Coordinates of C-alpha atoms and ligand atoms in Angstrom, one line a residue:
X1 CA 14.7 42.8 -34.3
X2 CA 11.8 44.9 -32.9
X3 CA 12.6 48.5 -32.0
X4 CA 9.5 49.9 -30.4
X5 CA 7.7 46.7 -29.3
X6 CA 9.0 43.9 -27.1
X7 CA 7.3 40.6 -26.5
X8 CA 8.0 37.5 -24.4
X9 CA 6.3 34.2 -24.1
X10 CA 6.5 31.6 -21.4
X11 CA 5.0 28.2 -20.8
X12 CA 5.4 24.5 -21.4
X13 CA 3.3 22.5 -23.8
X14 CA 1.7 20.3 -21.0
X15 CA 2.2 22.8 -18.2
X16 CA -0.6 25.0 -16.7
X17 CA -0.6 27.3 -19.7
X18 CA 1.1 30.0 -21.6
X19 CA 2.0 33.6 -20.6
X20 CA 2.7 36.5 -22.9
X21 CA 3.7 40.1 -22.5
X22 CA 3.6 42.7 -25.3
X23 CA 5.2 46.0 -24.3
X24 CA 5.2 49.2 -26.3
X25 CA 1.7 49.4 -27.7
X26 CA 0.2 52.9 -27.7
X27 CA -2.9 53.7 -25.6
X28 CA -6.4 53.7 -26.9
X29 CA -6.3 50.6 -29.1
X30 CA -9.6 48.8 -28.9
X31 CA -8.8 45.1 -28.2
X32 CA -10.9 42.3 -26.9
X33 CA -10.6 38.6 -26.0
X34 CA -13.1 37.8 -28.8
X35 CA -10.9 39.5 -31.4
X36 CA -7.8 37.6 -30.3
X37 CA -9.9 34.4 -30.1
X38 CA -10.8 34.6 -33.8
X39 CA -7.1 34.2 -34.7
X40 CA -6.4 31.6 -32.1
X41 CA -9.2 29.5 -33.5
X42 CA -7.8 29.9 -37.0
X43 CA -4.4 28.6 -35.8
X44 CA -6.1 25.5 -34.4
X45 CA -7.7 24.5 -37.7
X46 CA -6.3 22.4 -40.5
X47 CA -6.4 18.8 -41.9
X48 CA -3.7 16.7 -40.3
X49 CA -3.8 18.0 -36.8
X50 CA -3.7 15.3 -34.1
X51 CA -5.5 14.6 -30.8
X52 CA -4.3 17.6 -28.9
X53 CA -6.4 20.1 -30.9
X54 CA -9.5 18.1 -29.9
X55 CA -8.6 18.8 -26.3
X56 CA -7.7 22.4 -26.5
X57 CA -10.0 25.3 -27.3
X58 CA -7.6 28.2 -27.0
X59 CA -8.8 31.3 -25.3
X60 CA -6.5 34.2 -24.3
X61 CA -7.5 36.0 -21.1
X62 CA -6.4 39.6 -21.1
X63 CA -4.8 39.8 -17.8
X64 CA -3.5 43.4 -17.8
X65 CA -2.7 46.5 -19.9
X66 CA -6.3 47.0 -21.1
X67 CA -9.1 49.0 -19.3
X68 CA -12.7 49.2 -20.5
X69 CA -11.8 47.6 -23.8
X70 CA -8.8 49.9 -24.7
X71 CA -5.1 49.6 -24.2
X72 CA -3.5 51.8 -21.6
X73 CA 0.0 52.1 -23.2
X74 CA 1.1 49.7 -20.4
X75 CA 2.4 46.2 -21.1
X76 CA -0.4 44.0 -22.3
X77 CA -0.4 40.6 -20.5
X78 CA -2.2 37.5 -21.7
X79 CA -2.8 34.1 -20.3
X80 CA -3.8 31.0 -22.2
X81 CA -4.7 28.0 -20.0
X82 CA -3.8 24.5 -21.3
X83 CA -6.9 22.2 -21.0
X84 CA -4.6 19.2 -21.3
X85 CA -2.9 20.3 -18.0
X86 CA -5.4 18.2 -16.0
X87 CA -3.9 15.1 -17.6
X88 CA -0.3 16.2 -16.7
X89 CA -0.5 17.5 -13.2
X90 CA 2.0 15.0 -11.8
X91 CA 4.3 14.7 -14.9
X92 CA 4.6 18.5 -15.2
X93 CA 4.2 19.4 -11.5
X94 CA 6.1 22.5 -10.5
X95 CA 6.8 21.0 -7.1
X96 CA 8.7 17.7 -6.6
X97 CA 6.4 14.6 -6.7
X98 CA 6.8 11.2 -5.0
X99 CA 5.6 9.1 -8.0
X100 CA 8.2 7.6 -10.3
X101 CA 7.9 9.6 -13.6
X102 CA 9.0 7.8 -16.7
X103 CA 11.8 9.7 -18.4
X104 CA 12.0 10.4 -22.2
X105 CA 15.4 9.1 -23.3
X106 CA 15.2 8.5 -27.0
X107 CA 15.8 11.8 -28.9
X108 CA 13.8 12.4 -32.1
X109 CA 15.8 13.4 -35.2
X110 CA 14.9 16.9 -36.2
X111 CA 13.6 17.9 -32.8
X112 CA 15.4 20.0 -30.1
X113 CA 15.8 16.8 -28.0
X114 CA 19.4 15.8 -28.5
X115 CA 21.0 19.2 -28.7
X116 CA 18.9 20.3 -25.7
X117 CA 19.9 17.5 -23.3
X118 CA 23.5 17.9 -24.3
X119 CA 23.4 21.6 -23.7
X120 CA 21.7 21.5 -20.3
X121 CA 22.9 18.2 -19.0
X122 CA 19.4 16.9 -18.5
X123 CA 18.6 13.2 -18.0
X124 CA 15.1 13.6 -19.3
X125 CA 14.3 14.9 -22.8
X126 CA 10.9 16.1 -21.5
X127 CA 12.8 19.0 -19.9
X128 CA 13.6 20.2 -23.4
X129 CA 10.6 19.1 -25.5
X130 CA 8.0 20.8 -23.4
X131 CA 9.3 24.2 -24.3
X132 CA 10.5 23.5 -27.8
X133 CA 7.0 22.3 -28.6
X134 CA 5.1 24.4 -31.2
X135 CA 2.4 24.9 -28.5
X136 CA 4.3 28.1 -27.7
X137 CA 3.1 29.6 -31.0
X138 CA -0.4 29.9 -29.5
X139 CA 0.9 32.8 -27.5
X140 CA 2.7 34.4 -30.5
X141 CA -0.7 34.4 -32.4
X142 CA -2.5 35.8 -29.3
X143 CA 0.1 38.7 -28.9
X144 CA 0.4 39.1 -32.7
X145 CA -3.4 39.6 -32.8
X146 CA -3.0 42.8 -30.7
X147 CA -0.5 44.0 -33.3
X148 CA -2.8 43.0 -36.1
X149 CA -5.6 45.2 -34.5
X150 CA -3.2 48.2 -34.6
X151 CA -2.5 47.5 -38.2
X152 CA -6.1 47.1 -39.1
X153 CA -6.9 50.5 -37.5
X154 CA -4.4 52.2 -39.8
X155 CA -5.6 50.4 -42.9
X156 CA -3.1 47.6 -43.1
X157 CA -4.3 44.0 -43.7
X158 CA -2.3 40.8 -43.4
X159 CA -3.6 37.5 -44.9
X160 CA -2.3 34.1 -46.1
X161 CA -2.9 30.9 -47.9
X162 CA -1.2 27.6 -48.3
X163 CA 0.4 26.9 -51.8
X164 CA 2.1 23.5 -51.3
X165 CA 1.8 20.5 -49.1
X166 CA 4.4 17.8 -49.6
X167 CA 4.6 17.6 -53.4
X168 CA 1.1 18.9 -54.2
X169 CA 1.1 22.5 -55.4
X170 CA -1.7 25.0 -55.7
X171 CA -0.5 27.0 -58.7
X172 CA -3.5 29.4 -58.8
X173 CA -2.8 33.1 -58.5
X174 CA -4.5 35.2 -55.8
X175 CA -7.3 37.0 -57.6
X176 CA -6.6 40.7 -57.9
X177 CA -9.8 41.7 -56.2
X178 CA -9.1 39.8 -53.0
X179 CA -7.8 41.8 -50.1
X180 CA -5.6 39.9 -47.6
X181 CA -8.6 39.6 -45.2
X182 CA -10.7 38.3 -48.0
X183 CA -7.9 35.9 -49.0
X184 CA -7.7 34.6 -45.5
X185 CA -11.5 34.3 -45.2
X186 CA -11.5 32.2 -48.4
X187 CA -8.5 30.1 -47.3
X188 CA -10.1 29.5 -43.9
X189 CA -13.0 27.7 -45.5
X190 CA -10.5 25.1 -46.9
X191 CA -9.2 22.3 -44.5
X192 CA -5.7 22.9 -45.9
X193 CA -6.1 26.7 -46.5
X194 CA -5.5 26.6 -50.2
X195 CA -7.6 28.2 -52.9
X196 CA -7.7 25.5 -55.6
X197 CA -10.2 22.8 -54.9
X198 CA -8.5 20.1 -56.9
X199 CA -5.2 20.8 -55.1
X200 CA -7.1 20.8 -51.8
X201 CA -8.4 17.2 -52.4
X202 CA -4.9 16.0 -53.4
X203 CA -3.3 17.8 -50.4
X204 CA -5.7 16.1 -48.0
X205 CA -5.1 12.7 -49.6
X206 CA -1.3 13.3 -49.2
X207 CA -1.7 14.1 -45.5
X208 CA -3.9 11.0 -45.0
X209 CA -1.4 8.8 -46.8
X210 CA 1.4 10.2 -44.6
X211 CA -0.6 9.7 -41.5
X212 CA -1.4 6.1 -42.5
X213 CA 2.3 5.5 -43.0
X214 CA 3.1 6.9 -39.6
X215 CA 4.9 9.8 -41.3
X216 CA 4.5 13.6 -41.6
X217 CA 4.6 16.3 -44.3
X218 CA 5.6 19.9 -44.6
X219 CA 4.8 22.6 -47.1
X220 CA 4.9 26.2 -48.3
X221 CA 2.5 29.1 -47.6
X222 CA 2.2 32.7 -48.8
X223 CA 1.7 35.7 -46.6
X224 CA 0.5 39.0 -48.1
X225 CA 0.2 42.5 -46.5
X226 CA -1.4 45.6 -48.1
X227 CA -2.0 49.2 -47.2
X228 CA 1.6 49.9 -46.4
X229 CA 3.0 53.4 -46.8
X230 CA 6.5 54.0 -48.3
X231 CA 9.5 53.8 -46.0
X232 CA 8.9 51.2 -43.3
X233 CA 12.4 50.0 -42.4
X234 CA 15.5 51.8 -43.8
X235 CA 18.3 51.3 -46.2
X236 CA 20.8 52.9 -43.9
X237 CA 21.9 50.0 -41.6
X238 CA 21.7 46.2 -41.8
X239 CA 19.4 45.8 -38.8
X240 CA 17.0 48.5 -39.9
X241 CA 16.2 46.9 -43.3
X242 CA 12.6 45.7 -43.2
X243 CA 13.4 42.3 -44.9
X244 CA 16.1 41.6 -42.2
X245 CA 13.5 42.0 -39.5
X246 CA 10.9 40.0 -41.3
X247 CA 13.3 37.2 -42.1
X248 CA 14.6 37.0 -38.5
X249 CA 11.1 36.9 -37.1
X250 CA 9.9 34.3 -39.5
X251 CA 12.9 32.1 -39.1
X252 CA 12.3 32.1 -35.3
X253 CA 9.2 29.9 -35.8
X254 CA 9.6 26.1 -35.2
X255 CA 10.1 24.2 -38.4
X256 CA 10.3 27.2 -40.7
X257 CA 13.3 26.5 -42.9
X258 CA 13.2 29.0 -45.7
X259 CA 11.8 32.4 -46.7
X260 CA 11.3 34.0 -50.1
X261 CA 10.5 37.7 -50.6
X262 CA 8.5 38.5 -53.7
X263 CA 9.9 36.6 -56.7
X264 CA 12.5 34.9 -54.3
X265 CA 14.6 32.1 -55.7
X266 CA 13.0 32.3 -59.2
X267 CA 14.7 35.7 -59.7
X268 CA 18.1 34.1 -59.6
X269 CA 17.6 32.5 -63.0
X270 CA 16.1 35.6 -64.7
X271 CA 17.5 38.8 -66.3
X272 CA 17.4 42.0 -64.4
X273 CA 15.0 43.4 -67.0
X274 CA 12.6 40.5 -66.2
X275 CA 12.8 40.9 -62.5
X276 CA 12.7 44.6 -61.6
X277 CA 9.3 46.3 -61.3
X278 CA 9.0 49.2 -63.8
X279 CA 7.7 52.5 -62.4
X280 CA 4.8 54.5 -63.7
X281 CA 2.6 57.4 -62.5
X282 CA -1.1 57.7 -62.7
X283 CA -1.3 61.4 -62.2
X284 CA -1.7 61.1 -58.4
X285 CA 0.8 58.5 -57.3
X286 CA 3.6 56.3 -58.5
X287 CA 2.5 52.9 -59.8
X288 CA 4.3 49.6 -60.6
X289 CA 3.8 47.3 -63.6
X290 CA 4.7 44.2 -61.5
X291 CA 5.6 43.4 -57.9
X292 CA 8.5 40.9 -58.1
X293 CA 10.2 42.8 -55.3
X294 CA 7.4 41.7 -53.0
X295 CA 6.8 45.2 -51.6
X296 CA 10.4 45.8 -50.3
X297 CA 13.2 47.7 -52.1
X298 CA 16.4 48.8 -50.4
X299 CA 15.2 47.5 -47.1
X300 CA 12.1 49.7 -47.2
X301 CA 8.4 49.2 -48.0
X302 CA 7.6 50.7 -51.4
X303 CA 3.8 51.0 -50.9
X304 CA 3.2 47.7 -52.9
X305 CA 1.8 44.6 -51.2
X306 CA 4.4 42.7 -49.2
X307 CA 4.5 39.1 -50.5
X308 CA 6.4 36.4 -48.6
X309 CA 6.6 32.6 -48.9
X310 CA 7.8 30.4 -46.1
X311 CA 8.8 26.7 -46.2
X312 CA 8.0 24.4 -43.2
X313 CA 9.7 21.1 -42.8
X314 CA 7.7 18.0 -41.8
X315 CA 7.0 17.6 -38.1
X316 CA 9.8 15.5 -36.5
X317 CA 7.6 13.4 -34.1
X318 CA 6.8 10.3 -36.2
X319 CA 4.5 7.5 -35.4
X320 CA 6.8 5.3 -37.4
X321 CA 10.0 6.6 -35.7
X322 CA 13.5 7.0 -37.2
X323 CA 16.6 5.4 -35.7
X324 CA 17.9 6.9 -32.5
X325 CA 20.1 6.1 -29.5
X326 CA 19.1 6.0 -25.8
X327 CA 20.8 9.0 -24.1
X328 CA 21.7 6.8 -21.1
X329 CA 22.4 3.2 -22.3
X330 CA 23.6 4.3 -25.8
X331 CA 21.6 1.4 -27.2
X332 CA 20.3 1.8 -30.8
X333 CA 16.5 2.1 -30.6
X334 CA 13.6 3.8 -32.4
X335 CA 13.1 7.5 -31.5
X336 CA 10.6 8.6 -28.9
X337 CA 7.0 8.7 -30.3
X338 CA 4.0 10.3 -28.9
X339 CA 0.7 11.8 -30.0
X340 CA 1.5 14.2 -32.9
X341 CA 0.2 16.1 -35.9
X342 CA 0.9 14.6 -39.4
X343 CA 0.7 18.1 -40.9
X344 CA 0.6 21.6 -39.3
X345 CA 1.2 23.7 -42.5
X346 CA -2.3 25.4 -42.3
X347 CA -1.6 26.4 -38.7
X348 CA 1.9 27.6 -39.6
X349 CA 0.4 30.0 -42.1
X350 CA -1.5 31.8 -39.3
X351 CA 1.6 31.9 -37.2
X352 CA 3.5 33.5 -40.1
X353 CA 0.8 36.1 -40.4
X354 CA 1.2 36.9 -36.7
X355 CA 5.0 37.2 -37.0
X356 CA 4.5 39.7 -39.8
X357 CA 2.0 41.6 -37.7
X358 CA 4.7 42.1 -35.0
X359 CA 7.2 43.5 -37.5
X360 CA 4.8 45.8 -39.3
X361 CA 3.2 47.2 -36.2
X362 CA 6.7 47.8 -34.8
X363 CA 7.8 49.5 -38.1
X364 CA 4.7 51.7 -38.2
X365 CA 5.4 52.8 -34.6
X366 CA 9.1 53.4 -35.4
X367 CA 8.3 55.6 -38.4
X368 CA 5.3 57.5 -37.2
X369 CA 5.4 57.2 -33.4
X370 CA 2.8 58.4 -30.9
X371 CA 1.7 57.4 -27.3
X372 CA -1.9 57.0 -28.3
X373 CA -3.7 55.6 -31.3
X374 CA -5.1 59.1 -32.0
X375 CA -1.5 60.5 -32.1
X376 CA -0.3 57.7 -34.3
X377 CA -3.2 58.2 -36.8
X378 CA -2.6 62.0 -36.8
X379 CA 1.1 61.5 -37.5
X380 CA 0.3 59.1 -40.3
X381 CA -2.3 61.4 -41.8
X382 CA 0.2 64.2 -41.8
X383 CA 3.2 62.4 -43.3
X384 CA 2.5 58.9 -44.7
X385 CA 3.0 58.6 -48.4
X386 CA 1.3 55.8 -50.4
Ligands
EPS1 C1 3.7 19.4 -30.7 C2 3.1 18.2 -30.4 C3 1.6 18.1 -30.3 C4 1.0 19.3 -31.1 C5 1.6 20.5 -30.5 C6 3.0 20.6 -30.9 O1 1.1 18.3 -29.0 P1 0.9 17.0 -28.0 O2 2.3 16.5 -27.7 O3 0.3 17.6 -26.8 O4 0.1 16.0 -28.8 O5 -0.4 19.2 -31.0 O6 0.9 21.6 -30.9 C7 0.1 22.3 -30.0 C8 -0.2 21.8 -28.8 C9 -0.5 23.5 -30.5 O7 -1.2 24.2 -29.8 O8 -0.2 23.8 -31.7 C10 5.2 19.5 -30.7 O9 5.9 18.5 -30.3 O10 5.7 20.5 -31.2

């Protein structure tokens, strides 16, 4: 789904750490471990996180592709070490060990466990769960931050907020004067990343109740990007449409089960005259009277803010487990349980921002090109329309 950029992540949840490579970035982008660290810290926050986040303090080391603070146009390689690794050196050893390691044999409904062991013929679910863990999203945020920096340098901001946890909704609108960065700054001060204080209290209580009951909750979050020129993506082919690329990237994140663009599902029950955004002109540029399209028409950015909402299902590891069957004995038993989060919706909103950063940075490079940031900026100055 990306045309100019490529990225890969590697690493198990309780292994030595995570590796990431981002290829295709132009030279001359200022990037630092501190900048990436800001967004890694944002992903670690949120009411409802479990014990693991007390252990980890995620830090991405820039391993290669950057010299004297600027990208070289070469692949950027990052490493995030798992602090928890010291507790797992035997269980997750790369080399064979003499000790008897207890196998995980009770698949959790909703997790990759059962399909994974069936697919690979494993006798231990740990061989699946370590990689299917959402720990991997740490590296997506780290690499996505490098893309975010490119976007910031060409005037594009990406921010987010949580609008629903379980059945508690924050129905407030994003104030017009808030840029995506300001929206995120405000949301980051809330333990659930929502704007409305009353909803915040109720969301936190809902998470606490779920935790007490050994259960988990999901939710919905909104991601907004501004500063986009016309014409990112294209109407000419299915895989060039911007919303195709955004949807594919979003739906690749663990537990993301739905996406809405702009008015989304609400539009299905309205008339066309209520949905489509009328066009005006202020003497200098085209304007819109509304943004129900969420910034994308015909598969292209239309210079309005991109507005997306994603739904996350509740985390499948439950302290009060659901029914399952032992993969060896076929006995009916409770599913495997281990330390877990009762809610990771605030963290998911940061991951969604990062996924959008990959798509938008790629689309900017596709449309305007350039081997260096100076060239990219010159191309945009010469041809971008807003
Ligand atoms: C996860 C289970 C928990 C989460 C983890 C994702 O980890 P653990 O099994 O070590 O307690 O904390 O998320 C992260 C480690 C992270 O960095 O977000 C799972 O099963 O997906």
